[in-house]
Backbone as CSV, one residue per row, in Angstrom:
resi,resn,N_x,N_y,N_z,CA_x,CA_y,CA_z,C_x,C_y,C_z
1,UNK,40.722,-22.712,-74.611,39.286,-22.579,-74.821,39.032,-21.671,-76.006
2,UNK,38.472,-21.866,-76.779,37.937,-21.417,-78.023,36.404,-20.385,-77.947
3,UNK,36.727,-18.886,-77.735,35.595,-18.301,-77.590,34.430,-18.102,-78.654
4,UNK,34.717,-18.887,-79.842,33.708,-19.508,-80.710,32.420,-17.675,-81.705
5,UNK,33.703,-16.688,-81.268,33.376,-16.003,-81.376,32.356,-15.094,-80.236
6,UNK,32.116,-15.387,-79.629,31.855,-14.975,-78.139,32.644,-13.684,-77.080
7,UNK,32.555,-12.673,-77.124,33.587,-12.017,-76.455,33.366,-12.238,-75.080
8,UNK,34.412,-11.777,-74.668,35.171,-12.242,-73.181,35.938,-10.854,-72.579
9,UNK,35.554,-10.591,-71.049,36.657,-9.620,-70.602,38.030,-10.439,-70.752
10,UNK,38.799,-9.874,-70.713,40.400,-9.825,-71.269,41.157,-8.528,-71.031
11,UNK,42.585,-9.464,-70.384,43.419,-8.080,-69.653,44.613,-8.306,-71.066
12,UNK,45.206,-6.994,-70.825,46.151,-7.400,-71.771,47.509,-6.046,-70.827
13,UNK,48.760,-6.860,-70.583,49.469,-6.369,-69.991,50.617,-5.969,-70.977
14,UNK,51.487,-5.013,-69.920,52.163,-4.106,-70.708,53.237,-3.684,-69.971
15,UNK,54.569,-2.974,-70.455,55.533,-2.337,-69.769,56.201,-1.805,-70.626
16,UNK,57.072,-0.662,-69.869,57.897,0.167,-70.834,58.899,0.737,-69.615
17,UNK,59.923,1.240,-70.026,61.286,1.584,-69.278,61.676,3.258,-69.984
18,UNK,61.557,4.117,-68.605,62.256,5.190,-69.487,63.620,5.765,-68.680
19,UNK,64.490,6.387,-69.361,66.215,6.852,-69.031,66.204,7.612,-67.796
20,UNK,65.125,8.631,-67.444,65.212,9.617,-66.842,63.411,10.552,-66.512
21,UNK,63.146,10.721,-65.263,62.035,10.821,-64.247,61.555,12.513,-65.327
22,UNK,61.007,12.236,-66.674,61.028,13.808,-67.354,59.437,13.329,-67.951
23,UNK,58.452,14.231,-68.135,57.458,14.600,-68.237,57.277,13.748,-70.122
24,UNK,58.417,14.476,-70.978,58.262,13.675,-72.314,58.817,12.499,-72.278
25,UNK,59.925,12.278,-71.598,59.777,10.119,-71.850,58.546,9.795,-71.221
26,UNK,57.988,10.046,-70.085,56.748,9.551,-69.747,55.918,9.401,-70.620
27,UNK,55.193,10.391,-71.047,54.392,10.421,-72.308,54.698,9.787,-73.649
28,UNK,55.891,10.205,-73.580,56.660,9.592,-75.096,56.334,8.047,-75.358
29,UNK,56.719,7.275,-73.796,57.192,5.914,-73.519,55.537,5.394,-73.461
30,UNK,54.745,6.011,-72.953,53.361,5.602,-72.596,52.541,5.477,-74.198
31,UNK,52.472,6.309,-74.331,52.126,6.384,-76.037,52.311,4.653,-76.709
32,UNK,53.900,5.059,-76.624,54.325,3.820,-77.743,53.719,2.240,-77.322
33,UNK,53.929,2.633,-75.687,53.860,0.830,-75.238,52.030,0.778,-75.838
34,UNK,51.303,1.602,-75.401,49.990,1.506,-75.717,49.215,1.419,-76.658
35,UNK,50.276,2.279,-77.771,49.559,2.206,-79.169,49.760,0.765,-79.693
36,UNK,51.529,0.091,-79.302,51.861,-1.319,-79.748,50.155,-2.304,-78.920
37,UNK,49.976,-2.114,-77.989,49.143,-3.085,-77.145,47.790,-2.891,-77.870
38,UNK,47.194,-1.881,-78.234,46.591,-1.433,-79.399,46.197,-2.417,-80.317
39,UNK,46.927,-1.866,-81.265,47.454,-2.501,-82.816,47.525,-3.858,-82.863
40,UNK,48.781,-4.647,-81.902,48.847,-5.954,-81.750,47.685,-6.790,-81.625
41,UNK,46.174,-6.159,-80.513,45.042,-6.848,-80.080,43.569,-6.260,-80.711
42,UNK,44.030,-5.277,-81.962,43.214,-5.130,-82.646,42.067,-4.258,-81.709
43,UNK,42.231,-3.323,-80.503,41.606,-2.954,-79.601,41.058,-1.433,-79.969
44,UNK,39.807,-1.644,-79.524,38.928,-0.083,-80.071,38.246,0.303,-78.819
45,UNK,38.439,1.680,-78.507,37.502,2.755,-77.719,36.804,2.068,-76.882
46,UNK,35.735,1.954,-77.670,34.986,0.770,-77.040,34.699,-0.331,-77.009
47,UNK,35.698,-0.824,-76.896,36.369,-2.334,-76.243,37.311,-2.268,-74.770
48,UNK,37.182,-0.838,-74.406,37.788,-0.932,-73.185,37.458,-0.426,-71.914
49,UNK,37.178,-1.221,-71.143,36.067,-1.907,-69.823,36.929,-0.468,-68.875
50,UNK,38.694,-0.366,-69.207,39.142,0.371,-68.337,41.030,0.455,-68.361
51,UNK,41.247,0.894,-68.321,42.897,1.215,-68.067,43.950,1.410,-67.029
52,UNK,44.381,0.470,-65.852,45.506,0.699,-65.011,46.629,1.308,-65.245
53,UNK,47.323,1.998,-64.929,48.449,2.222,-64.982,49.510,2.559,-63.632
54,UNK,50.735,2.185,-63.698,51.294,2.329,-62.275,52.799,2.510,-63.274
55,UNK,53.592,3.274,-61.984,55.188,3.431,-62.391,55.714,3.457,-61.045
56,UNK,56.906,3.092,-60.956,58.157,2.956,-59.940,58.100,4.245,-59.412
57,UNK,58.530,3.968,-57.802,58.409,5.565,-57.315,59.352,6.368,-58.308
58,UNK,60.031,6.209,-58.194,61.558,6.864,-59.075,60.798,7.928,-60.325
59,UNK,59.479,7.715,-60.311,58.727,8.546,-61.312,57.717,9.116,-61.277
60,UNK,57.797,10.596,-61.096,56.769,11.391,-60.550,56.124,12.689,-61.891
61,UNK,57.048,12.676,-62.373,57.376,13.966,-63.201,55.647,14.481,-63.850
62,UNK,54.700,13.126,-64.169,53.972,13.244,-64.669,53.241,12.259,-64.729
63,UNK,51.124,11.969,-65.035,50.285,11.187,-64.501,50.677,10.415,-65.866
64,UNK,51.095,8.958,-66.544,51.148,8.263,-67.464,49.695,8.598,-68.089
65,UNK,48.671,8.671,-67.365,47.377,8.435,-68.191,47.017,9.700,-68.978
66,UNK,48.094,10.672,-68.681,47.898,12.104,-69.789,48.502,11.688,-71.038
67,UNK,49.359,10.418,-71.669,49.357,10.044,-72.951,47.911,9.392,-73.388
68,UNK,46.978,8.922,-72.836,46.153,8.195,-73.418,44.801,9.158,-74.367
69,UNK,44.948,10.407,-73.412,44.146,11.450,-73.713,44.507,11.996,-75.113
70,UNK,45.802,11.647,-75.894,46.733,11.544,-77.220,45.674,11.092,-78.266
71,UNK,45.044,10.043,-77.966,44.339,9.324,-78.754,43.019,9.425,-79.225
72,UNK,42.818,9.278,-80.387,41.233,9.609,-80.754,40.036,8.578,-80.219
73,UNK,39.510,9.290,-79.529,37.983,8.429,-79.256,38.745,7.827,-77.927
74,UNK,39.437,8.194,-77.267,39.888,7.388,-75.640,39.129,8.357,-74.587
75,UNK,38.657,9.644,-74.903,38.585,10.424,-73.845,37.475,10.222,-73.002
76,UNK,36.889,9.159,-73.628,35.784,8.302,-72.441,36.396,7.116,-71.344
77,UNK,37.226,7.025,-71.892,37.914,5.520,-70.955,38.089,5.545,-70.032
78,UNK,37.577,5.011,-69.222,38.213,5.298,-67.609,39.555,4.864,-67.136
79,UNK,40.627,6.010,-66.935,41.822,5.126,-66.522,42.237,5.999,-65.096
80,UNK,43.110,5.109,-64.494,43.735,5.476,-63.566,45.456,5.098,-63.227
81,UNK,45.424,5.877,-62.555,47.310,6.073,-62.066,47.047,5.739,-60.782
82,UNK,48.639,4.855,-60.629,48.981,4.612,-59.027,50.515,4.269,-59.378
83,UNK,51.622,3.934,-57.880,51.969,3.560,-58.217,52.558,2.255,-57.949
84,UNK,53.678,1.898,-58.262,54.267,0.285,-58.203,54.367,-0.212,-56.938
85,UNK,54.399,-0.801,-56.479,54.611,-1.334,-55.150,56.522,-1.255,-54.703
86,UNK,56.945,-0.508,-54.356,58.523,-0.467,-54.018,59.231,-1.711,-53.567
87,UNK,59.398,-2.936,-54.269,60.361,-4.035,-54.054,61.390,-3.718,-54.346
88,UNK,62.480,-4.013,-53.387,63.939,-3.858,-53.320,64.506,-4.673,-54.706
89,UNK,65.321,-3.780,-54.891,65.974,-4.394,-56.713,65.307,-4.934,-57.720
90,UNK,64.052,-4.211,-57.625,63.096,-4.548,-58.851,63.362,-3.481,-59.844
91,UNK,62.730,-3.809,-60.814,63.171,-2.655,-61.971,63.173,-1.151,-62.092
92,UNK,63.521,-0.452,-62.451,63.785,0.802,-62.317,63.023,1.873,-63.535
93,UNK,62.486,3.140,-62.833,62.045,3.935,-64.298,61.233,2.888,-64.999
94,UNK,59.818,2.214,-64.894,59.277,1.380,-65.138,57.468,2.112,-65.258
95,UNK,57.071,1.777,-66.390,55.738,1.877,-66.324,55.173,0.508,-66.715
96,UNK,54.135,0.378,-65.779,53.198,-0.836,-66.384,51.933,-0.731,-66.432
97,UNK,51.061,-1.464,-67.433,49.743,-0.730,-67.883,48.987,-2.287,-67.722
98,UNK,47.631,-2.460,-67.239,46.882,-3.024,-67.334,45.658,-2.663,-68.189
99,UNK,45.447,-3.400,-69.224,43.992,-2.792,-70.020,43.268,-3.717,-70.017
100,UNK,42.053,-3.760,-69.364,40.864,-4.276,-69.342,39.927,-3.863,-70.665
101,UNK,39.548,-5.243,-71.128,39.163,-5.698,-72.887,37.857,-6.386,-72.638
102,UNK,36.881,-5.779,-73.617,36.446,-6.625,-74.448,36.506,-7.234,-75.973
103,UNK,37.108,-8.996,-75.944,37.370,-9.306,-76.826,37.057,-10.818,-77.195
104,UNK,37.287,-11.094,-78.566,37.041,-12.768,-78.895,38.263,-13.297,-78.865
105,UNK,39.127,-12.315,-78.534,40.530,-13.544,-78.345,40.358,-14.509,-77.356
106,UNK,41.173,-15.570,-76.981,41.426,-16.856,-76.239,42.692,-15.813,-75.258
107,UNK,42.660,-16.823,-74.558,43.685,-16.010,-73.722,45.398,-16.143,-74.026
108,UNK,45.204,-17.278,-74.605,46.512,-17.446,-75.999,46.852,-16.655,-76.612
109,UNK,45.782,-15.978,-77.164,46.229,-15.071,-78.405,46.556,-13.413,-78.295
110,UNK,45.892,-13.220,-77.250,46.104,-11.858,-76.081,47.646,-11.887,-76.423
111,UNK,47.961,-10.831,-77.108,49.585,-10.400,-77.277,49.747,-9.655,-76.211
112,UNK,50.827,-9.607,-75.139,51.052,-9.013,-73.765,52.706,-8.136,-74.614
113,UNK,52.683,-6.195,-74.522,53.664,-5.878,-74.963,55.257,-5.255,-73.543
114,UNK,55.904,-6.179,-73.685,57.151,-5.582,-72.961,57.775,-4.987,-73.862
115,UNK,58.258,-3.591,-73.550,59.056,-2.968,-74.274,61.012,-2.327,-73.209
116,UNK,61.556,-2.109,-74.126,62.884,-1.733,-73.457,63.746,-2.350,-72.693
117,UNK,63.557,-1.970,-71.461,64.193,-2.581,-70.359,63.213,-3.851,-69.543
118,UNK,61.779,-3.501,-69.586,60.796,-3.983,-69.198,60.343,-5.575,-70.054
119,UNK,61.345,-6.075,-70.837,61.305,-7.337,-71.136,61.854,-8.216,-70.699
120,UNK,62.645,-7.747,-69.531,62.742,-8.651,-68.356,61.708,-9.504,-67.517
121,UNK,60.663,-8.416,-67.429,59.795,-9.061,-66.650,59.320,-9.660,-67.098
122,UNK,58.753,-9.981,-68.451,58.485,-12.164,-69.210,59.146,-11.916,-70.149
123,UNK,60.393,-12.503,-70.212,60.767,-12.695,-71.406,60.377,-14.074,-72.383
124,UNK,59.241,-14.870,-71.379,58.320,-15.835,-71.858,57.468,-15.446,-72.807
125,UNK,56.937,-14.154,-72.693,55.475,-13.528,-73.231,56.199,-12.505,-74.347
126,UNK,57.351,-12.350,-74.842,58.203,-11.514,-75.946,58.896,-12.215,-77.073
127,UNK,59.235,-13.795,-76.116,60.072,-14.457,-77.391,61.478,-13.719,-76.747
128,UNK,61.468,-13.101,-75.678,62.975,-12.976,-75.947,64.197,-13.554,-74.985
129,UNK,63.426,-14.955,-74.386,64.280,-15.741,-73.257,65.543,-16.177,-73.862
């Protein structure tokens, strides 16, 4: 469907993998996946309806949504932390971010960023099957 220039809510998903349960890969790792999800969807301040974020129990050290506060003009956004749902032999040291958009992309064109280890989970949506 062709939003004909029309904006549209739009999610745009995300993940990142860090080595070890420490306060700076958290932040470090949160940053990067977000700024890429960013950049890639051309996304501004206010273009964003809202921000999920969740990580694997295995990660406590620190709230992911204290990287977003990094950024200029985010400190209105509403985001929140929770975390992953604990499935047996699912990925490990894992953050994943949901960002709720307003945008004229199609839902095609919505770039979704896996980073690290976390390109397991689509390696459909990376190019890297």
């Amino acid at each position: 469907m062709e939003t004909g220039g029309i904006s549209l809510i739009r999610a745009i998903r995300g993940a990142a993998t860090v080595e070890h349960n420490d306060e700076d890969q958290i932040i470090k790792a949160t940053e990067a996946l977000v700024l890429e999800m960013i950049e890639k969807n051309k996304v501004e301040p206010e273009d964003v309806a809202s921000v999920l974020l969740s990580m694997t129990a295995d990660l406590d050290a620190v709230f992911p949504a204290k990287a977003l506060r990094n950024f200029d003009g985010w400190e209105y956004v509403p985001v929140m932390c929770m975390q992953e749902i604990p499935v047996a032999g699912s990925l490990e040291k894992c953050i994943r971010v949901m960002m709720t958009v307003e945008t004229e992309l199609n839902q095609k064109e919505v770039k979704h960023v896996y980073q690290g280890k976390a390109i397991v989970l689509r390696p459909d949506l990376t190019g890297k099957e």
